[in-house]
PDB file of C-alpha atoms in Angstrom:
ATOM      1  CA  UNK A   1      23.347 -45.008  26.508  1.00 69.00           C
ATOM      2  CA  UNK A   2      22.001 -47.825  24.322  1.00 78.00           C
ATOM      3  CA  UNK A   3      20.884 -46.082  21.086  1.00 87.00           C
ATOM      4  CA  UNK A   4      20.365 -45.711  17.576  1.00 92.00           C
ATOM      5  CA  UNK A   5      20.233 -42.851  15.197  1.00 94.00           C
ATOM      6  CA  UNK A   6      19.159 -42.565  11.780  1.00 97.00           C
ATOM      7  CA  UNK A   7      21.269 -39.348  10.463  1.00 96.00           C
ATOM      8  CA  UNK A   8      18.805 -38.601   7.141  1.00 95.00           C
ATOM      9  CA  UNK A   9      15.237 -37.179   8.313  1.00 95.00           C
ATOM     10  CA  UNK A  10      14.099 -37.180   4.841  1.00 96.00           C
ATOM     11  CA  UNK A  11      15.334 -38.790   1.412  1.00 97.00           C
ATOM     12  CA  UNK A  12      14.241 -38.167  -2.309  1.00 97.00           C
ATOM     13  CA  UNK A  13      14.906 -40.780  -5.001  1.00 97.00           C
ATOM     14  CA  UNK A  14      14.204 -41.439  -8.806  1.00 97.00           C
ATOM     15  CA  UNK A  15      12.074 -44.855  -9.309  1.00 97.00           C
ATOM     16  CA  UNK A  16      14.854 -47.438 -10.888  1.00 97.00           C
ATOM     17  CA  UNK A  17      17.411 -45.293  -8.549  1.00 97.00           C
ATOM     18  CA  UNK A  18      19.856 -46.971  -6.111  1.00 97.00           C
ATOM     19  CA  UNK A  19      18.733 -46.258  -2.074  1.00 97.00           C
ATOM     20  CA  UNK A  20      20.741 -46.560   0.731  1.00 98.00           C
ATOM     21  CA  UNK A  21      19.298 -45.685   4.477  1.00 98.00           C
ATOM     22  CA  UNK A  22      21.773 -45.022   6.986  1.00 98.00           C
ATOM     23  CA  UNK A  23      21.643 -46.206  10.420  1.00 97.00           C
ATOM     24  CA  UNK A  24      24.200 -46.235  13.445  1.00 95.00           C
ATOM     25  CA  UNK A  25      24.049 -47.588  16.915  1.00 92.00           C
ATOM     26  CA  UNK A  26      25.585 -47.111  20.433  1.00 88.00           C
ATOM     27  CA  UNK A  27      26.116 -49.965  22.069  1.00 81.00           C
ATOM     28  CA  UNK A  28      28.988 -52.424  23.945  1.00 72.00           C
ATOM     29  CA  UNK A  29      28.582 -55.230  22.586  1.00 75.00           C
ATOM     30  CA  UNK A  30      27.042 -57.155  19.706  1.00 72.00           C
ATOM     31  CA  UNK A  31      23.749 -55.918  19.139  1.00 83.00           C
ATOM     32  CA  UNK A  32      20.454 -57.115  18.105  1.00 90.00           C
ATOM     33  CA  UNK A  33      19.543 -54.695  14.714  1.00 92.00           C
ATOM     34  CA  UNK A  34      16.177 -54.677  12.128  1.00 95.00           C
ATOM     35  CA  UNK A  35      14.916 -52.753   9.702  1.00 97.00           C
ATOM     36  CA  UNK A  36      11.092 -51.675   9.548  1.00 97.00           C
ATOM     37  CA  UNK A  37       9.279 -50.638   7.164  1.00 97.00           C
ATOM     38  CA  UNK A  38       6.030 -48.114   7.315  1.00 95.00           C
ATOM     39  CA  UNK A  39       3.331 -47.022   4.689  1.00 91.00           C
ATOM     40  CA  UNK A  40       0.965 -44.858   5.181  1.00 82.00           C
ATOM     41  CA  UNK A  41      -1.752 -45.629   7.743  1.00 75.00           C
ATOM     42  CA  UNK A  42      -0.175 -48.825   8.391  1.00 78.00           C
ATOM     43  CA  UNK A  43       1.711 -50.903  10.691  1.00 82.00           C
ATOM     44  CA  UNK A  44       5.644 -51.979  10.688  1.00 92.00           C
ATOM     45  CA  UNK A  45       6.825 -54.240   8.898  1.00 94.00           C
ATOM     46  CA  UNK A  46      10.088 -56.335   9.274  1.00 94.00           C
ATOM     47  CA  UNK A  47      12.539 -55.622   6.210  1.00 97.00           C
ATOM     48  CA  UNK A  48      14.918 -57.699   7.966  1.00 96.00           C
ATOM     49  CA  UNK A  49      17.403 -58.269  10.791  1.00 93.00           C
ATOM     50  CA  UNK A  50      21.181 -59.222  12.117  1.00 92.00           C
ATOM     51  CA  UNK A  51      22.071 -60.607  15.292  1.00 86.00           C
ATOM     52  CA  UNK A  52      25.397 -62.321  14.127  1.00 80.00           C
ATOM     53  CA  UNK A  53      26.978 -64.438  11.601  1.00 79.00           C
ATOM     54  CA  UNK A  54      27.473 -63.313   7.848  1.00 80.00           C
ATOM     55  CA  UNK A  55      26.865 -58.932   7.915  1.00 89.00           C
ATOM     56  CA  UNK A  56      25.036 -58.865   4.758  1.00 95.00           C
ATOM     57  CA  UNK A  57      21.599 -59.694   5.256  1.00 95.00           C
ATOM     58  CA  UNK A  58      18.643 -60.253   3.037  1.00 96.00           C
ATOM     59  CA  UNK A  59      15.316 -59.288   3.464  1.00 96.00           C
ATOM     60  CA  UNK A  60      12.411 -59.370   2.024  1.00 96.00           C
ATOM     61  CA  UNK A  61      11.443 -56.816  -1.085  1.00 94.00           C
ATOM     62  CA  UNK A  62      14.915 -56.753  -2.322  1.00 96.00           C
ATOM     63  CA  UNK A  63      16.285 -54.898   0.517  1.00 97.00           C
ATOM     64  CA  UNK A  64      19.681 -55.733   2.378  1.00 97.00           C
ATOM     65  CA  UNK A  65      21.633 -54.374   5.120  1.00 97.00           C
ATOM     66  CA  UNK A  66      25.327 -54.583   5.657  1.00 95.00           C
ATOM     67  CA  UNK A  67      26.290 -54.582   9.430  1.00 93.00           C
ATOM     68  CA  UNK A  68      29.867 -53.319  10.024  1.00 93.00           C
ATOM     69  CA  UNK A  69      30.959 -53.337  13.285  1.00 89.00           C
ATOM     70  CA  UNK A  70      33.953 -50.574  12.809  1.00 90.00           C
ATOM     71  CA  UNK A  71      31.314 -48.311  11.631  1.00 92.00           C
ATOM     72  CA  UNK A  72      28.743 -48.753  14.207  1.00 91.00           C
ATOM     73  CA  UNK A  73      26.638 -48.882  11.223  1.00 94.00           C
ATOM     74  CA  UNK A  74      24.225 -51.310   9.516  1.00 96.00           C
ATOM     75  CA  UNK A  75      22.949 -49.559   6.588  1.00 97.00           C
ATOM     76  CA  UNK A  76      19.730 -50.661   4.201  1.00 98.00           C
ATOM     77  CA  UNK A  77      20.232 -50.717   0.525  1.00 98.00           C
ATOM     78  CA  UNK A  78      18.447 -51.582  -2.443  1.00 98.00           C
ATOM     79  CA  UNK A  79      19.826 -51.527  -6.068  1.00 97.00           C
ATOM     80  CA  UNK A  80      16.393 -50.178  -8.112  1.00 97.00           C
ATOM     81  CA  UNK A  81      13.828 -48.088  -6.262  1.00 97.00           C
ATOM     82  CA  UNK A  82       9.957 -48.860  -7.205  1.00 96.00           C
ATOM     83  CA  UNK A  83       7.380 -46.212  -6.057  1.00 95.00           C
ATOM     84  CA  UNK A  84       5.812 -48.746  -3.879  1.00 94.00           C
ATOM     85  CA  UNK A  85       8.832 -48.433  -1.739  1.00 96.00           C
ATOM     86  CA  UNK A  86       7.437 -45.101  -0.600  1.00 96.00           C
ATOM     87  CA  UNK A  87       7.934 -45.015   2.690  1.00 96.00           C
ATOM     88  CA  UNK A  88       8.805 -44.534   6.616  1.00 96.00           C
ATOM     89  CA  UNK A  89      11.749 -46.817   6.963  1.00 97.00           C
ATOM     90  CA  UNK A  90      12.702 -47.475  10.876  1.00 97.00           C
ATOM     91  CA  UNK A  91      16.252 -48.900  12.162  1.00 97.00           C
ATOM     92  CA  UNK A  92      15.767 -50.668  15.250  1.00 94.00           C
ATOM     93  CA  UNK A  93      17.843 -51.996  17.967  1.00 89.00           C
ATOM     94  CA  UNK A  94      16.942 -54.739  20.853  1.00 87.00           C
ATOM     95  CA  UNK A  95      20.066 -56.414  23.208  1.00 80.00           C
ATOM     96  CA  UNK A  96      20.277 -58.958  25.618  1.00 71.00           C
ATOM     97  CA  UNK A  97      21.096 -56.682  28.394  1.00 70.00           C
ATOM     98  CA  UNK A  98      17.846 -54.920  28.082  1.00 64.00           C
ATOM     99  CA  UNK A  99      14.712 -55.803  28.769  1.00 61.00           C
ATOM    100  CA  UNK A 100      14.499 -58.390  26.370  1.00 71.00           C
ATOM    101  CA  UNK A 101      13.013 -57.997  22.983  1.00 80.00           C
ATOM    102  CA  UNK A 102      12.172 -54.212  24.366  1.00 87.00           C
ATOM    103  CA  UNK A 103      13.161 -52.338  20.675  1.00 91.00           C
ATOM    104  CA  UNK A 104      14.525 -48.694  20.637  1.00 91.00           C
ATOM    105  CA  UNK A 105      14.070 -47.510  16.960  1.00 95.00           C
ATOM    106  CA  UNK A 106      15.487 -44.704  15.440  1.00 95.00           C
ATOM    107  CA  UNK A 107      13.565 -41.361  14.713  1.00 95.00           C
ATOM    108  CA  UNK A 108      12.798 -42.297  11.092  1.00 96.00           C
ATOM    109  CA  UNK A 109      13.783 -41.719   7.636  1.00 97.00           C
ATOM    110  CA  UNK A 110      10.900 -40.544   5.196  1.00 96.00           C
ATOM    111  CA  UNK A 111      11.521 -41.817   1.486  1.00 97.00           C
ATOM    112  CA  UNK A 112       9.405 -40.190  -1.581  1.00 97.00           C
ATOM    113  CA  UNK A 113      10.166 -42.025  -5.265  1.00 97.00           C
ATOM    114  CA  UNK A 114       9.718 -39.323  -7.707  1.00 96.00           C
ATOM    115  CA  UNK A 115       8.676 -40.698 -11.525  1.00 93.00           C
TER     116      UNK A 115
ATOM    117  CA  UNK B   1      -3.461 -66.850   9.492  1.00 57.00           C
ATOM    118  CA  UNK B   2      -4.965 -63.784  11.177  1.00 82.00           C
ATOM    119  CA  UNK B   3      -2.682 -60.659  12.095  1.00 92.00           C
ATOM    120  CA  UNK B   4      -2.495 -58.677  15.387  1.00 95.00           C
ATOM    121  CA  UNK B   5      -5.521 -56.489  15.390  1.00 96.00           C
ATOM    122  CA  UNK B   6      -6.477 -53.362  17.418  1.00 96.00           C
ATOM    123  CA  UNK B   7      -9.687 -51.686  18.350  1.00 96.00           C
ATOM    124  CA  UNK B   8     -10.694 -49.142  17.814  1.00 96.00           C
ATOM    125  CA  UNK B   9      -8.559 -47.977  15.314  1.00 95.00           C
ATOM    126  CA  UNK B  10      -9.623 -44.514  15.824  1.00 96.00           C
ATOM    127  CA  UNK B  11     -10.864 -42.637  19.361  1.00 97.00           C
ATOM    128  CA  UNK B  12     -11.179 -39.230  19.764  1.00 98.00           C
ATOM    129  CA  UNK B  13     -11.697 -38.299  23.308  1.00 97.00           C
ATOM    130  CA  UNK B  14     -11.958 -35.170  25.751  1.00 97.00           C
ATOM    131  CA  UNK B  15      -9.450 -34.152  27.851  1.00 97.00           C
ATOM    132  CA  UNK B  16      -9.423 -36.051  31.701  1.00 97.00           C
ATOM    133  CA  UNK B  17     -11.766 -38.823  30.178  1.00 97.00           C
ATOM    134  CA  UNK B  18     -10.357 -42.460  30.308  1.00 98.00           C
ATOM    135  CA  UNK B  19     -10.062 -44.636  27.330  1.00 98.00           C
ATOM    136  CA  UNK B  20      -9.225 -48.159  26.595  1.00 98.00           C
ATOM    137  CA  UNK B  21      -7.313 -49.371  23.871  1.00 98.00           C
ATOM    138  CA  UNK B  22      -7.525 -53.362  22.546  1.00 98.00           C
ATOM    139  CA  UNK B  23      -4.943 -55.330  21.077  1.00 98.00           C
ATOM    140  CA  UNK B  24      -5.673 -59.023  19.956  1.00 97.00           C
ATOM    141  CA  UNK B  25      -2.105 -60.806  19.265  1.00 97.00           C
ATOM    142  CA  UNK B  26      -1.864 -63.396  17.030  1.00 96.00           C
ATOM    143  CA  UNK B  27      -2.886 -66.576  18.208  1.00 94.00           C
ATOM    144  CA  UNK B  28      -0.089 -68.848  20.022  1.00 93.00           C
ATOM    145  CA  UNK B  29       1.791 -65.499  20.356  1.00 95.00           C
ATOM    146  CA  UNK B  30       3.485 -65.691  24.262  1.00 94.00           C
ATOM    147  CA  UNK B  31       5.040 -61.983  24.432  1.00 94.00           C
ATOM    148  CA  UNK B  32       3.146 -59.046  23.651  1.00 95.00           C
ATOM    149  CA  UNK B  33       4.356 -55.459  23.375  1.00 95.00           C
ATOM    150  CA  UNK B  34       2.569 -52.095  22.905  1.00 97.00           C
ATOM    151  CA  UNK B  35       4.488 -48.713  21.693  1.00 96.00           C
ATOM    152  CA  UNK B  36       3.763 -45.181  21.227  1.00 96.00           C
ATOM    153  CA  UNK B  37       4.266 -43.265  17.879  1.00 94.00           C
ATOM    154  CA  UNK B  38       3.934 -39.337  18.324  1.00 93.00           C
ATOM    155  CA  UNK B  39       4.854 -36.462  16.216  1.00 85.00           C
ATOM    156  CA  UNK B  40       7.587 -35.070  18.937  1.00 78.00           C
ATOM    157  CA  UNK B  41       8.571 -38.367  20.308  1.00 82.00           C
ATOM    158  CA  UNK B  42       8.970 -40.985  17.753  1.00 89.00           C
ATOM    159  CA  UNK B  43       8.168 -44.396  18.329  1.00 93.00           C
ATOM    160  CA  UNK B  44       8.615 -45.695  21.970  1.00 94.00           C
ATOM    161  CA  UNK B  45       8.387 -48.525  23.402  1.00 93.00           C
ATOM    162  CA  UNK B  46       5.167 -48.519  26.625  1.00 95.00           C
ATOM    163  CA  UNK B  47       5.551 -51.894  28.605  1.00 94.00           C
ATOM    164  CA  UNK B  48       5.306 -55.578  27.279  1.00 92.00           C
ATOM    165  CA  UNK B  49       4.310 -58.645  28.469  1.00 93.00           C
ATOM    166  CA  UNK B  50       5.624 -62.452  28.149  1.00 91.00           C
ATOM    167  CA  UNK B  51       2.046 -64.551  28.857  1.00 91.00           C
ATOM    168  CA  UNK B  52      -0.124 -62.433  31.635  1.00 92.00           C
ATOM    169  CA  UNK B  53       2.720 -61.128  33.357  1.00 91.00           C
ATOM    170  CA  UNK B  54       4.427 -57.591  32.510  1.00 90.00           C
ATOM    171  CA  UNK B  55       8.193 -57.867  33.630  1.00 85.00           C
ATOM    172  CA  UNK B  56       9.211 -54.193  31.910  1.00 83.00           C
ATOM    173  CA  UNK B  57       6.832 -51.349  32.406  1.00 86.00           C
ATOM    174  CA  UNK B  58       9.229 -48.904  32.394  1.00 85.00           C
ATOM    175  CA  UNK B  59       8.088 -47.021  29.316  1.00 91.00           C
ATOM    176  CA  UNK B  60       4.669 -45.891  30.743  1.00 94.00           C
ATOM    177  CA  UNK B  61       5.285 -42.007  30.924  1.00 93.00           C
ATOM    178  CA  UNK B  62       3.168 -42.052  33.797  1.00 94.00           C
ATOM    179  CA  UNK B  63       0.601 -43.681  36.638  1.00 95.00           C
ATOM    180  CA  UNK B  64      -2.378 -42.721  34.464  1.00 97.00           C
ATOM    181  CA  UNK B  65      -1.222 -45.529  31.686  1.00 97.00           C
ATOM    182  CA  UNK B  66      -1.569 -48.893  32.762  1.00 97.00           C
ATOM    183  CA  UNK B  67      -1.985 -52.301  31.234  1.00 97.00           C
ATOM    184  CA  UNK B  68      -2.889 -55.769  31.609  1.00 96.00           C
ATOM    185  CA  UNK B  69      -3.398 -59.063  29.427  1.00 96.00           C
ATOM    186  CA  UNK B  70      -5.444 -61.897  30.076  1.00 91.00           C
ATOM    187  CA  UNK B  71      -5.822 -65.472  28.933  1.00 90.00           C
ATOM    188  CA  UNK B  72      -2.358 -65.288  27.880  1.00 87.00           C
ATOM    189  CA  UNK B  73      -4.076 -63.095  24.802  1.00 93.00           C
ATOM    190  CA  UNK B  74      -5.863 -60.287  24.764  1.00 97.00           C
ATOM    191  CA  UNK B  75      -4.477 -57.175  25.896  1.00 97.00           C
ATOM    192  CA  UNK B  76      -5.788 -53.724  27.275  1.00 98.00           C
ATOM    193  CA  UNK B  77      -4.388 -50.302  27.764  1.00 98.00           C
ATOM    194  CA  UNK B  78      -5.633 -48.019  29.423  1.00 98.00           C
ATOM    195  CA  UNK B  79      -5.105 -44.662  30.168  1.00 98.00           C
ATOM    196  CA  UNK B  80      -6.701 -42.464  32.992  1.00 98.00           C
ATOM    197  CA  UNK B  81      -8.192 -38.620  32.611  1.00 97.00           C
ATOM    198  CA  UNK B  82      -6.303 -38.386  29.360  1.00 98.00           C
ATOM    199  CA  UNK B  83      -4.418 -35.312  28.328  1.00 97.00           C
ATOM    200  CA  UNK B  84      -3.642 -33.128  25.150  1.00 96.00           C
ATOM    201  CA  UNK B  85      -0.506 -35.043  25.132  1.00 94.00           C
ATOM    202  CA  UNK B  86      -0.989 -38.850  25.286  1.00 96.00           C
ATOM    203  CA  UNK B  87      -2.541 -37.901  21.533  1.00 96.00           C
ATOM    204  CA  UNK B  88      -0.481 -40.458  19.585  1.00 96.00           C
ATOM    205  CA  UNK B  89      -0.618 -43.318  17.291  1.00 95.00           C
ATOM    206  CA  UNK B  90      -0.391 -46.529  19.874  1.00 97.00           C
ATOM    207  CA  UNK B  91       0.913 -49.648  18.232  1.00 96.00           C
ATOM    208  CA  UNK B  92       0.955 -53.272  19.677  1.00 97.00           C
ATOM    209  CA  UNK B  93       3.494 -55.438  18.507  1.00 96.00           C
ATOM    210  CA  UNK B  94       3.285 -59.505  19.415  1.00 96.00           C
ATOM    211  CA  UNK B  95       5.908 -62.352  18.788  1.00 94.00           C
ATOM    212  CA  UNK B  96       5.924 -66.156  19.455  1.00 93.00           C
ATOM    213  CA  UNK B  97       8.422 -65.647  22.312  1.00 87.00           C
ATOM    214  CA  UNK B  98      10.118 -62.429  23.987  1.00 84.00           C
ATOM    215  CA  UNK B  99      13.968 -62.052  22.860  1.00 81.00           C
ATOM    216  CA  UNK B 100      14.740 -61.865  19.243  1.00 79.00           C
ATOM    217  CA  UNK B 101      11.564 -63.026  18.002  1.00 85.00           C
ATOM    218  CA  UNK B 102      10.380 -60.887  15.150  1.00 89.00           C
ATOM    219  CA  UNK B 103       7.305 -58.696  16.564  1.00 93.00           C
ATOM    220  CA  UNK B 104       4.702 -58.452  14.425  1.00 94.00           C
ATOM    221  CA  UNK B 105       2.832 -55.042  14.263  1.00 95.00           C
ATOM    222  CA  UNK B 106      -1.072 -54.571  14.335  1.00 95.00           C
ATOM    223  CA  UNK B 107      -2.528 -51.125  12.600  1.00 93.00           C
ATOM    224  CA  UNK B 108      -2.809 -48.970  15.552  1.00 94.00           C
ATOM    225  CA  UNK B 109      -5.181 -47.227  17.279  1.00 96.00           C
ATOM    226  CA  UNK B 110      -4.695 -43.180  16.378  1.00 96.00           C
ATOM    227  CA  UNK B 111      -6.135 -41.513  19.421  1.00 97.00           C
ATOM    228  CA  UNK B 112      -7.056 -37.754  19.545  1.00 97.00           C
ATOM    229  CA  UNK B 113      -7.885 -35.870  23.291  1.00 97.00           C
ATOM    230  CA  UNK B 114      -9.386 -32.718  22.696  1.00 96.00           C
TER     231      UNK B 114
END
């Protein structure tokens, strides 16, 4: 089954920190992966996204993501954590075999930025 | 410009009452899309729609959900004699076309059955 799993429930860093998300994916063929972003009481967000060409992808806040197909992975990084990156982040995952634009995300990965 | 807004963005309702939930995309905005975050479920995707017409419903856990959107626009869920479980955060998501399309995510509606 198409899927994608997000291996860290919960992650802890120190503001000015490095942060890296993990994120995998089941699928066939190329697929269509994002990255969204959640603060409290509000709605997603789009980090960013891949659906083919270079695998390290900007986005927006100083985030990136390196998809790597060997891996199954596309991971979100960022070099120096601010505590307004306090967050839900969301991997997400859309194809064109499924209904299309339909995305599956991942269960979630909860990040606190301690002082 | 303005985003996608939802209405109410709170609802607290008793069990086997029916509630409707709003979602106004933004404007030019062909495909809609409404979701369901939930403590035990995650965030799932319900049924979307590309203009008036809703080519996927297969996420609607059951017959008491239903949806429909009008004018190419607006868009209502509703969901029938409600139960404990259908408490959840419901999120609608729109995007100029369906595919790739980044979906842009209004606030939610949090609703509570009692």
């Amino acid at each position: 089954a198409q899927s994608v799993t997000q291996p860290d429930i919960h992650i802890t860093v120190s503001e000015g920190a490095s942060l890296e998300l993990r994120c995998n994916y089941s699928y066939g063929a190329t697929p269509y992966l994002f990255w969204y972003v959640q603060s409290p009481g509000q709605g997603l967000q789009l980090l960013l996204k891949y659906f083919s060409g270079d695998t390290l992808v900007q986005g927006i806040k100083g985030f990136e993501a390196e998809f790597k197909r060997s891996q199954s992975s596309f991971n979100l990084r960022k070099p120096s954590v601010h505590w307004s990156d306090a967050a839900e982040y969301f991997c997400a995952f859309t194809s064109s075999t499924d209904s299309w634009g339909k995305l599956q995300f991942g269960a979630g990965t909860q990040v606190v930025v301690t002082p | 410009g303005a985003g996608v807004s939802q209405s109410p963005s709170n609802k607290v309702t008793e069990k086997g009452k029916d509630v409707e939930l709003r979602c106004d995309p933004i404007s030019g905005h062909t495909a809609l899309y409404w979701y369901r975050q939930s403590l035990g479920q995650g965030l799932e995707f319900l049924i979307y729609f590309q203009g008036n017409s809703a080519p996927d419903k297969s996420g609607l856990p059951s017959d008491r959900f239903s949806a429909e959107r009008t004018g190419g626009s607006v868009s209502t869920l509703t969901i029938q004699r409600t139960q404990q479980e259908d408490s959840a955060v419901y999120l609608c998501a729109s995007s100029l076309f369906a595919g790739t399309d980044t979906q842009y995510f209004g606030p939610g509606t949090r609703l509570t059955v009692l």
